[in-house]
């Protein structure tokens, strides 16, 4: 008897729809976030950052999709070059073997020829390693450049929320002459900080597209570093939101609100 809470999954249900990131959904969410910021803070610098982030996310998604399959021109050139090197090496070995004869009187020449052959084999191995890793290094370079731009966006978002100090909402807070102008209400400040946290989360999800399409350990480490960075920055933002919630609890209720809640 099949359990209704845990139905048996067949092979047709395992299509990977809910086990991998959907790039279209991520880009649509970024677009929706941009519209929400434009509707609430049309003159803010955060809106310009989100516009730039949407453009960068679209470029990163296209790049991550291109880096998934093999780069066939590079792979074909690599195979031809490696084959040519092996052909030349084998031909040289055959020529040397045909003209080489072991003579006990020429043992020094034998050792010298053997050493030269070992050196050639080492150089041949290094050349083959360079050719076989060329495609991986090209993909890695492109992915790391895109991840660097995504990391820069995260720092820019952090700069925009840096001056949004919720301590002004607490009782006893006093501004100084050098304090930045704060025109946002508590509700608007919460929404502003929440938009920053959402942008950081989406930034890490765009970066995760590279880890989803590539298995290069260097790229995976870079994605994990960016994930740790955005989590740390989001943690600071949510601490501010918690302070705003505390300020709301300390603020006395107005007569109208008290009457409505009664």
Coordinates of N, CA, C and O in Angstrom, one line a residue, residues 81-218:
X81 N 47.2 18.9 -31.8 CA 48.6 19.2 -31.3 C 49.2 18.1 -30.5 O 50.4 17.8 -30.6
X82 N 48.4 17.5 -29.6 CA 48.9 16.4 -28.8 C 49.3 15.2 -29.7 O 50.3 14.6 -29.5
X83 N 48.5 14.9 -30.7 CA 48.8 13.9 -31.7 C 50.1 14.2 -32.5 O 50.9 13.2 -32.7
X84 N 50.2 15.4 -32.8 CA 51.4 15.8 -33.6 C 52.7 15.6 -32.7 O 53.7 15.1 -33.2
X85 N 52.6 16.0 -31.4 CA 53.7 15.8 -30.5 C 54.1 14.4 -30.3 O 55.3 14.0 -30.4
X86 N 53.1 13.6 -30.2 CA 53.3 12.1 -30.0 C 53.9 11.5 -31.2 O 54.8 10.6 -31.2
X87 N 53.4 11.9 -32.4 CA 53.9 11.4 -33.7 C 55.4 11.8 -33.8 O 56.2 10.9 -34.2
X88 N 55.8 13.0 -33.5 CA 57.2 13.4 -33.6 C 58.0 12.7 -32.6 O 59.2 12.3 -33.0
X89 N 57.5 12.5 -31.4 CA 58.3 11.8 -30.4 C 58.5 10.4 -30.8 O 59.7 9.8 -30.7
X90 N 57.5 9.7 -31.3 CA 57.6 8.3 -31.7 C 58.6 8.2 -32.9 O 59.4 7.3 -32.9
X91 N 58.5 9.1 -33.8 CA 59.4 9.1 -35.0 C 60.8 9.3 -34.6 O 61.7 8.6 -35.1
X92 N 61.1 10.2 -33.6 CA 62.4 10.4 -33.1 C 63.0 9.2 -32.4 O 64.1 8.8 -32.6
X93 N 62.1 8.5 -31.7 CA 62.6 7.3 -31.0 C 62.9 6.2 -32.0 O 63.9 5.4 -31.8
X94 N 62.1 6.0 -33.0 CA 62.4 5.0 -34.0 C 63.7 5.3 -34.7 O 64.5 4.4 -35.0
X95 N 64.0 6.5 -35.1 CA 65.2 6.9 -35.8 C 66.4 6.6 -34.9 O 67.5 6.1 -35.3
X96 N 66.3 7.0 -33.6 CA 67.4 6.7 -32.7 C 67.7 5.3 -32.5 O 68.8 4.8 -32.4
X97 N 66.6 4.5 -32.4 CA 66.8 3.0 -32.2 C 67.4 2.4 -33.4 O 68.3 1.5 -33.2
X98 N 67.1 2.8 -34.6 CA 67.7 2.3 -35.8 C 69.2 2.5 -35.9 O 70.0 1.7 -36.4
X99 N 69.6 3.7 -35.4 CA 71.0 4.1 -35.5 C 71.8 3.8 -34.2 O 73.0 4.1 -34.2
X100 N 71.1 3.3 -33.2 CA 71.8 3.1 -31.9 C 72.2 1.7 -31.8 O 71.5 0.7 -32.0
X101 N 73.5 1.5 -31.4 CA 74.0 0.1 -31.1 C 74.7 0.2 -29.7 O 75.5 1.1 -29.5
X102 N 74.5 -0.8 -28.9 CA 75.1 -0.8 -27.6 C 76.5 -1.3 -27.7 O 76.8 -2.3 -28.3
X103 N 77.4 -0.5 -27.2 CA 78.9 -0.8 -27.2 C 79.4 -0.5 -25.9 O 79.3 0.6 -25.3
X104 N 80.1 -1.5 -25.3 CA 80.6 -1.4 -24.0 C 81.7 -0.3 -23.9 O 82.0 0.3 -22.9
X105 N 82.3 0.0 -25.1 CA 83.4 1.0 -25.1 C 82.8 2.4 -25.1 O 83.5 3.4 -24.8
X106 N 81.5 2.5 -25.5 CA 80.8 3.8 -25.5 C 79.7 3.9 -24.5 O 78.6 4.4 -24.7
X107 N 80.0 3.4 -23.3 CA 79.0 3.5 -22.2 C 78.6 4.9 -21.8 O 77.5 5.2 -21.4
X108 N 79.6 5.8 -21.9 CA 79.4 7.2 -21.5 C 78.4 7.8 -22.5 O 77.5 8.6 -22.1
X109 N 78.5 7.5 -23.8 CA 77.6 8.0 -24.8 C 76.2 7.5 -24.6 O 75.2 8.1 -24.8
X110 N 76.1 6.2 -24.2 CA 74.8 5.6 -23.9 C 74.1 6.3 -22.8 O 72.9 6.6 -22.8
X111 N 74.9 6.6 -21.7 CA 74.3 7.3 -20.5 C 73.8 8.7 -20.9 O 72.8 9.1 -20.5
X112 N 74.7 9.3 -21.7 CA 74.3 10.7 -22.1 C 73.1 10.7 -23.0 O 72.2 11.6 -22.9
X113 N 73.0 9.7 -23.9 CA 71.8 9.6 -24.8 C 70.5 9.3 -24.0 O 69.4 9.8 -24.2
X114 N 70.7 8.4 -22.9 CA 69.6 8.1 -22.1 C 69.1 9.3 -21.3 O 67.9 9.5 -21.2
X115 N 70.0 10.1 -20.7 CA 69.6 11.3 -20.0 C 68.9 12.3 -20.9 O 67.9 12.9 -20.5
X116 N 69.4 12.4 -22.1 CA 68.8 13.4 -23.0 C 67.3 12.9 -23.4 O 66.4 13.7 -23.5
X117 N 67.2 11.5 -23.6 CA 65.9 11.0 -23.8 C 64.9 11.2 -22.7 O 63.7 11.5 -22.9
X118 N 65.4 11.0 -21.5 CA 64.5 11.3 -20.3 C 64.1 12.7 -20.2 O 62.9 13.0 -19.9
X119 N 65.0 13.6 -20.5 CA 64.6 15.1 -20.5 C 63.6 15.4 -21.5 O 62.7 16.2 -21.3
X120 N 63.7 14.8 -22.7 CA 62.8 15.0 -23.8 C 61.4 14.5 -23.4 O 60.4 15.1 -23.7
X121 N 61.4 13.3 -22.7 CA 60.1 12.8 -22.3 C 59.4 13.6 -21.2 O 58.2 13.8 -21.2
X122 N 60.2 14.2 -20.3 CA 59.6 15.1 -19.3 C 59.1 16.4 -20.0 O 57.9 16.8 -19.7
X123 N 59.8 16.9 -21.0 CA 59.3 18.1 -21.7 C 58.0 17.7 -22.5 O 57.1 18.5 -22.6
X124 N 58.0 16.5 -23.1 CA 56.8 16.1 -23.8 C 55.6 16.0 -22.9 O 54.5 16.4 -23.2
X125 N 55.9 15.4 -21.7 CA 54.8 15.3 -20.7 C 54.2 16.6 -20.3 O 53.0 16.8 -20.1
X126 N 55.1 17.6 -20.0 CA 54.7 18.9 -19.7 C 53.9 19.6 -20.8 O 52.9 20.3 -20.5
X127 N 54.3 19.4 -22.0 CA 53.6 20.0 -23.2 C 52.2 19.3 -23.3 O 51.2 20.0 -23.5
X128 N 52.1 18.0 -23.1 CA 50.8 17.3 -23.2 C 49.9 17.8 -22.0 O 48.7 18.0 -22.2
X129 N 50.5 18.0 -20.8 CA 49.6 18.5 -19.7 C 49.1 19.9 -20.0 O 48.0 20.2 -19.7
X130 N 50.0 20.7 -20.6 CA 49.5 22.1 -20.9 C 48.4 22.1 -21.9 O 47.4 22.8 -21.8
X131 N 48.5 21.2 -22.9 CA 47.5 21.1 -23.9 C 46.2 20.6 -23.4 O 45.1 21.1 -23.7
X132 N 46.3 19.5 -22.6 CA 45.0 18.9 -22.1 C 44.3 19.7 -21.1 O 43.1 19.6 -20.9
X133 N 45.0 20.6 -20.4 CA 44.4 21.5 -19.4 C 44.1 22.9 -20.0 O 43.6 23.8 -19.2
X134 N 44.3 23.1 -21.3 CA 44.0 24.4 -21.9 C 42.5 24.8 -21.8 O 42.2 25.9 -21.4
X135 N 41.7 23.8 -22.1 CA 40.2 24.1 -22.1 C 39.8 24.5 -20.6 O 39.0 25.4 -20.4
X136 N 40.2 23.7 -19.7 CA 39.9 23.9 -18.3 C 40.3 25.3 -17.8 O 39.6 26.0 -17.1
X137 N 41.5 25.7 -18.2 CA 42.1 27.0 -17.8 C 41.3 28.2 -18.4 O 41.2 29.2 -17.8
X138 N 40.9 28.0 -19.7 CA 40.1 29.0 -20.4 C 38.8 29.2 -19.6 O 38.3 30.3 -19.4
X139 N 38.1 28.1 -19.3 CA 36.8 28.2 -18.6 C 37.0 28.8 -17.2 O 36.2 29.6 -16.7
X140 N 38.1 28.4 -16.5 CA 38.3 28.9 -15.2 C 38.6 30.4 -15.2 O 38.0 31.1 -14.3
X141 N 39.3 30.9 -16.2 CA 39.6 32.3 -16.2 C 38.4 33.1 -16.5 O 38.1 34.1 -15.8
X142 N 37.5 32.6 -17.4 CA 36.2 33.3 -17.6 C 35.3 33.3 -16.4 O 34.7 34.4 -16.1
X143 N 35.2 32.2 -15.7 CA 34.3 32.1 -14.6 C 34.8 32.9 -13.4 O 34.1 33.6 -12.8
X144 N 36.1 33.0 -13.2 CA 36.7 33.8 -12.1 C 36.5 35.2 -12.3 O 36.3 36.0 -11.4
X145 N 36.6 35.7 -13.6 CA 36.3 37.1 -13.9 C 34.9 37.5 -13.6 O 34.6 38.5 -13.0
X146 N 33.9 36.6 -14.0 CA 32.5 36.9 -13.7 C 32.3 36.9 -12.2 O 31.5 37.7 -11.6
X147 N 32.9 35.9 -11.4 CA 32.7 35.9 -10.0 C 33.3 37.1 -9.3 O 32.8 37.5 -8.3
X148 N 34.4 37.6 -9.9 CA 35.0 38.8 -9.3 C 34.0 40.0 -9.4 O 33.9 40.8 -8.5
X149 N 33.3 40.1 -10.5 CA 32.3 41.2 -10.7 C 31.2 41.0 -9.7 O 30.6 42.0 -9.2
X150 N 30.7 39.8 -9.6 CA 29.6 39.5 -8.6 C 30.1 39.8 -7.2 O 29.3 40.3 -6.4
X151 N 31.3 39.6 -6.9 CA 31.8 39.9 -5.5 C 31.8 41.4 -5.3 O 31.5 41.9 -4.3
X152 N 32.2 42.1 -6.4 CA 32.2 43.6 -6.3 C 30.8 44.2 -6.1 O 30.6 45.1 -5.3
X153 N 29.8 43.6 -6.7 CA 28.4 44.0 -6.5 C 28.0 43.8 -5.0 O 27.3 44.6 -4.5
X154 N 28.4 42.7 -4.5 CA 28.1 42.4 -3.0 C 28.7 43.5 -2.1 O 28.0 44.0 -1.2
X155 N 29.9 44.0 -2.4 CA 30.5 45.0 -1.6 C 29.8 46.4 -1.8 O 29.7 47.2 -0.9
X156 N 29.3 46.6 -3.0 CA 28.6 47.8 -3.3 C 27.3 47.9 -2.6 O 26.9 48.9 -2.0
X157 N 26.6 46.7 -2.6 CA 25.3 46.7 -1.8 C 25.6 46.9 -0.3 O 24.8 47.6 0.4
X158 N 26.7 46.4 0.2 CA 27.0 46.6 1.6 C 27.3 48.0 1.9 O 27.0 48.6 3.0
X159 N 27.9 48.8 0.9 CA 28.2 50.2 1.1 C 26.9 51.0 1.2 O 26.8 51.9 2.0
X160 N 25.8 50.6 0.4 CA 24.6 51.3 0.5 C 23.8 51.1 1.8 O 23.1 52.0 2.2
X161 N 24.0 50.0 2.4 CA 23.3 49.8 3.7 C 24.1 50.2 4.9 O 23.6 50.1 6.0
X162 N 25.3 50.6 4.6 CA 26.3 50.9 5.7 C 25.8 52.1 6.6 O 25.9 52.0 7.8
X163 N 25.3 53.1 5.9 CA 24.8 54.3 6.7 C 23.4 54.2 7.2 O 22.9 55.2 7.8
X164 N 22.7 53.1 6.9 CA 21.3 53.0 7.3 C 21.4 52.4 8.7 O 21.2 51.2 9.0
X165 N 21.6 53.4 9.7 CA 21.8 53.0 11.1 C 20.4 52.9 11.8 O 19.7 54.0 11.9
X166 N 20.0 51.8 12.3 CA 18.7 51.7 13.0 C 18.7 52.2 14.4 O 17.7 52.3 15.0
X167 N 19.9 52.6 14.9 CA 20.0 53.1 16.3 C 19.2 54.4 16.5 O 18.8 54.8 17.6
X168 N 19.0 55.1 15.4 CA 18.3 56.4 15.5 C 16.8 56.2 15.9 O 16.2 57.1 16.4
X169 N 16.3 55.0 15.7 CA 14.9 54.7 16.1 C 14.8 54.4 17.6 O 13.7 54.4 18.1
X170 N 15.9 54.2 18.3 CA 15.9 53.9 19.7 C 15.8 55.2 20.5 O 16.2 56.2 20.1
X171 N 15.2 55.0 21.7 CA 15.1 56.2 22.5 C 16.5 56.6 23.0 O 17.3 55.8 23.3
X172 N 16.7 57.9 23.1 CA 17.9 58.5 23.7 C 19.0 58.7 22.6 O 20.1 59.1 22.9
X173 N 18.7 58.4 21.3 CA 19.7 58.5 20.3 C 19.7 60.0 19.9 O 18.7 60.6 19.6
X174 N 20.9 60.5 19.7 CA 21.1 61.9 19.3 C 22.1 62.0 18.1 O 23.1 61.4 18.2
X175 N 21.7 62.8 17.1 CA 22.6 63.0 16.0 C 23.7 64.0 16.3 O 23.5 64.9 17.2
X176 N 24.8 63.9 15.6 CA 25.8 64.9 15.7 C 25.8 65.7 14.4 O 25.0 65.5 13.5
X177 N 26.7 66.7 14.4 CA 26.8 67.6 13.2 C 27.2 66.8 12.0 O 26.9 67.2 10.8
X178 N 28.0 65.8 12.2 CA 28.5 65.0 11.0 C 27.7 63.8 10.7 O 28.0 63.0 9.8
X179 N 26.6 63.6 11.4 CA 25.7 62.4 11.2 C 25.0 62.6 9.8 O 24.7 63.7 9.4
X180 N 24.9 61.5 9.0 CA 24.2 61.5 7.7 C 22.8 61.8 7.9 O 22.2 61.5 8.9
X181 N 22.2 62.4 6.9 CA 20.8 62.7 6.9 C 20.0 61.4 6.8 O 20.2 60.6 5.9
X182 N 19.0 61.3 7.7 CA 18.2 60.1 7.7 C 16.8 60.5 7.5 O 16.1 61.0 8.4
X183 N 16.2 60.2 6.3 CA 14.8 60.6 6.0 C 13.9 59.4 5.9 O 12.7 59.7 5.7
X184 N 14.4 58.2 6.1 CA 13.5 57.1 6.0 C 12.8 56.8 7.3 O 13.4 56.9 8.4
X185 N 11.6 56.4 7.2 CA 10.8 56.0 8.4 C 11.3 54.6 8.8 O 12.0 53.9 8.0
X186 N 10.8 54.1 9.9 CA 11.2 52.7 10.3 C 10.7 51.7 9.3 O 11.5 50.8 9.0
X187 N 9.5 51.8 8.8 CA 9.0 50.8 7.8 C 9.8 50.9 6.5 O 10.2 49.9 6.0
X188 N 10.1 52.1 6.1 CA 10.9 52.3 4.9 C 12.3 51.7 5.1 O 12.9 51.1 4.1
X189 N 12.9 51.9 6.2 CA 14.2 51.5 6.5 C 14.3 49.9 6.5 O 15.2 49.3 6.0
X190 N 13.2 49.3 7.1 CA 13.1 47.8 7.1 C 13.1 47.3 5.6 O 13.7 46.4 5.3
X191 N 12.2 48.0 4.8 CA 12.1 47.5 3.4 C 13.4 47.7 2.6 O 13.8 46.9 1.9
X192 N 14.1 48.8 2.9 CA 15.4 49.1 2.3 C 16.4 48.0 2.6 O 17.1 47.5 1.7
X193 N 16.5 47.7 3.9 CA 17.5 46.7 4.3 C 17.1 45.3 3.8 O 17.9 44.5 3.4
X194 N 15.8 45.1 3.7 CA 15.3 43.8 3.2 C 15.7 43.6 1.7 O 16.1 42.5 1.3
X195 N 15.6 44.7 1.0 CA 16.0 44.7 -0.5 C 17.4 44.4 -0.6 O 17.9 43.6 -1.5
X196 N 18.3 45.0 0.3 CA 19.7 44.7 0.3 C 20.0 43.2 0.5 O 20.8 42.6 -0.1
X197 N 19.3 42.7 1.5 CA 19.5 41.3 1.9 C 19.1 40.4 0.7 O 19.8 39.4 0.4
X198 N 18.0 40.7 0.0 CA 17.5 39.9 -1.1 C 18.5 40.0 -2.2 O 18.8 39.0 -2.9
X199 N 19.1 41.1 -2.5 CA 20.1 41.3 -3.6 C 21.3 40.5 -3.3 O 21.9 39.9 -4.2
X200 N 21.7 40.4 -2.0 CA 22.9 39.6 -1.7 C 22.6 38.1 -1.9 O 23.5 37.4 -2.4
X201 N 21.4 37.7 -1.5 CA 21.1 36.3 -1.7 C 21.0 35.9 -3.1 O 21.5 34.9 -3.5
X202 N 20.5 36.8 -4.0 CA 20.4 36.5 -5.4 C 21.8 36.6 -6.0 O 22.1 35.8 -7.0
X203 N 22.6 37.4 -5.5 CA 24.0 37.5 -6.0 C 24.7 36.1 -5.8 O 25.4 35.6 -6.7
X204 N 24.5 35.5 -4.6 CA 25.2 34.2 -4.4 C 24.5 33.1 -5.3 O 25.2 32.2 -5.7
X205 N 23.2 33.2 -5.6 CA 22.6 32.2 -6.4 C 23.1 32.3 -7.9 O 23.2 31.3 -8.6
X206 N 23.3 33.5 -8.3 CA 23.9 33.7 -9.7 C 25.3 33.1 -9.7 O 25.6 32.4 -10.7
X207 N 26.1 33.3 -8.7 CA 27.4 32.6 -8.6 C 27.3 31.1 -8.6 O 28.1 30.4 -9.1
X208 N 26.3 30.6 -7.9 CA 26.1 29.2 -7.9 C 25.8 28.5 -9.2 O 26.0 27.3 -9.4
X209 N 25.4 29.3 -10.2 CA 25.2 28.7 -11.5 C 26.5 28.2 -12.1 O 26.5 27.2 -12.9
X210 N 27.6 28.9 -11.8 CA 28.9 28.4 -12.3 C 29.3 27.1 -11.6 O 29.9 26.2 -12.3
X211 N 29.0 26.9 -10.3 CA 29.3 25.7 -9.6 C 28.4 24.6 -10.1 O 28.8 23.4 -10.1
X212 N 27.2 24.9 -10.6 CA 26.3 23.9 -11.1 C 26.7 23.4 -12.5 O 26.5 22.2 -12.8
X213 N 27.3 24.2 -13.3 CA 27.7 23.8 -14.7 C 29.1 23.4 -14.8 O 29.5 22.9 -15.9
X214 N 30.0 23.6 -13.8 CA 31.4 23.3 -13.8 C 31.8 22.5 -12.6 O 31.2 22.6 -11.5
X215 N 32.8 21.6 -12.8 CA 33.3 20.9 -11.6 C 34.8 21.2 -11.3 O 35.5 20.4 -10.8
X216 N 35.2 22.4 -11.7 CA 36.6 22.8 -11.5 C 36.7 23.2 -10.0 O 35.9 24.0 -9.5
X217 N 37.6 22.6 -9.2 CA 37.8 22.9 -7.8 C 38.1 24.4 -7.5 O 37.6 24.9 -6.5
X218 N 38.8 25.0 -8.4 CA 39.1 26.4 -8.1 C 37.9 27.3 -8.2 O 37.6 28.2 -7.4

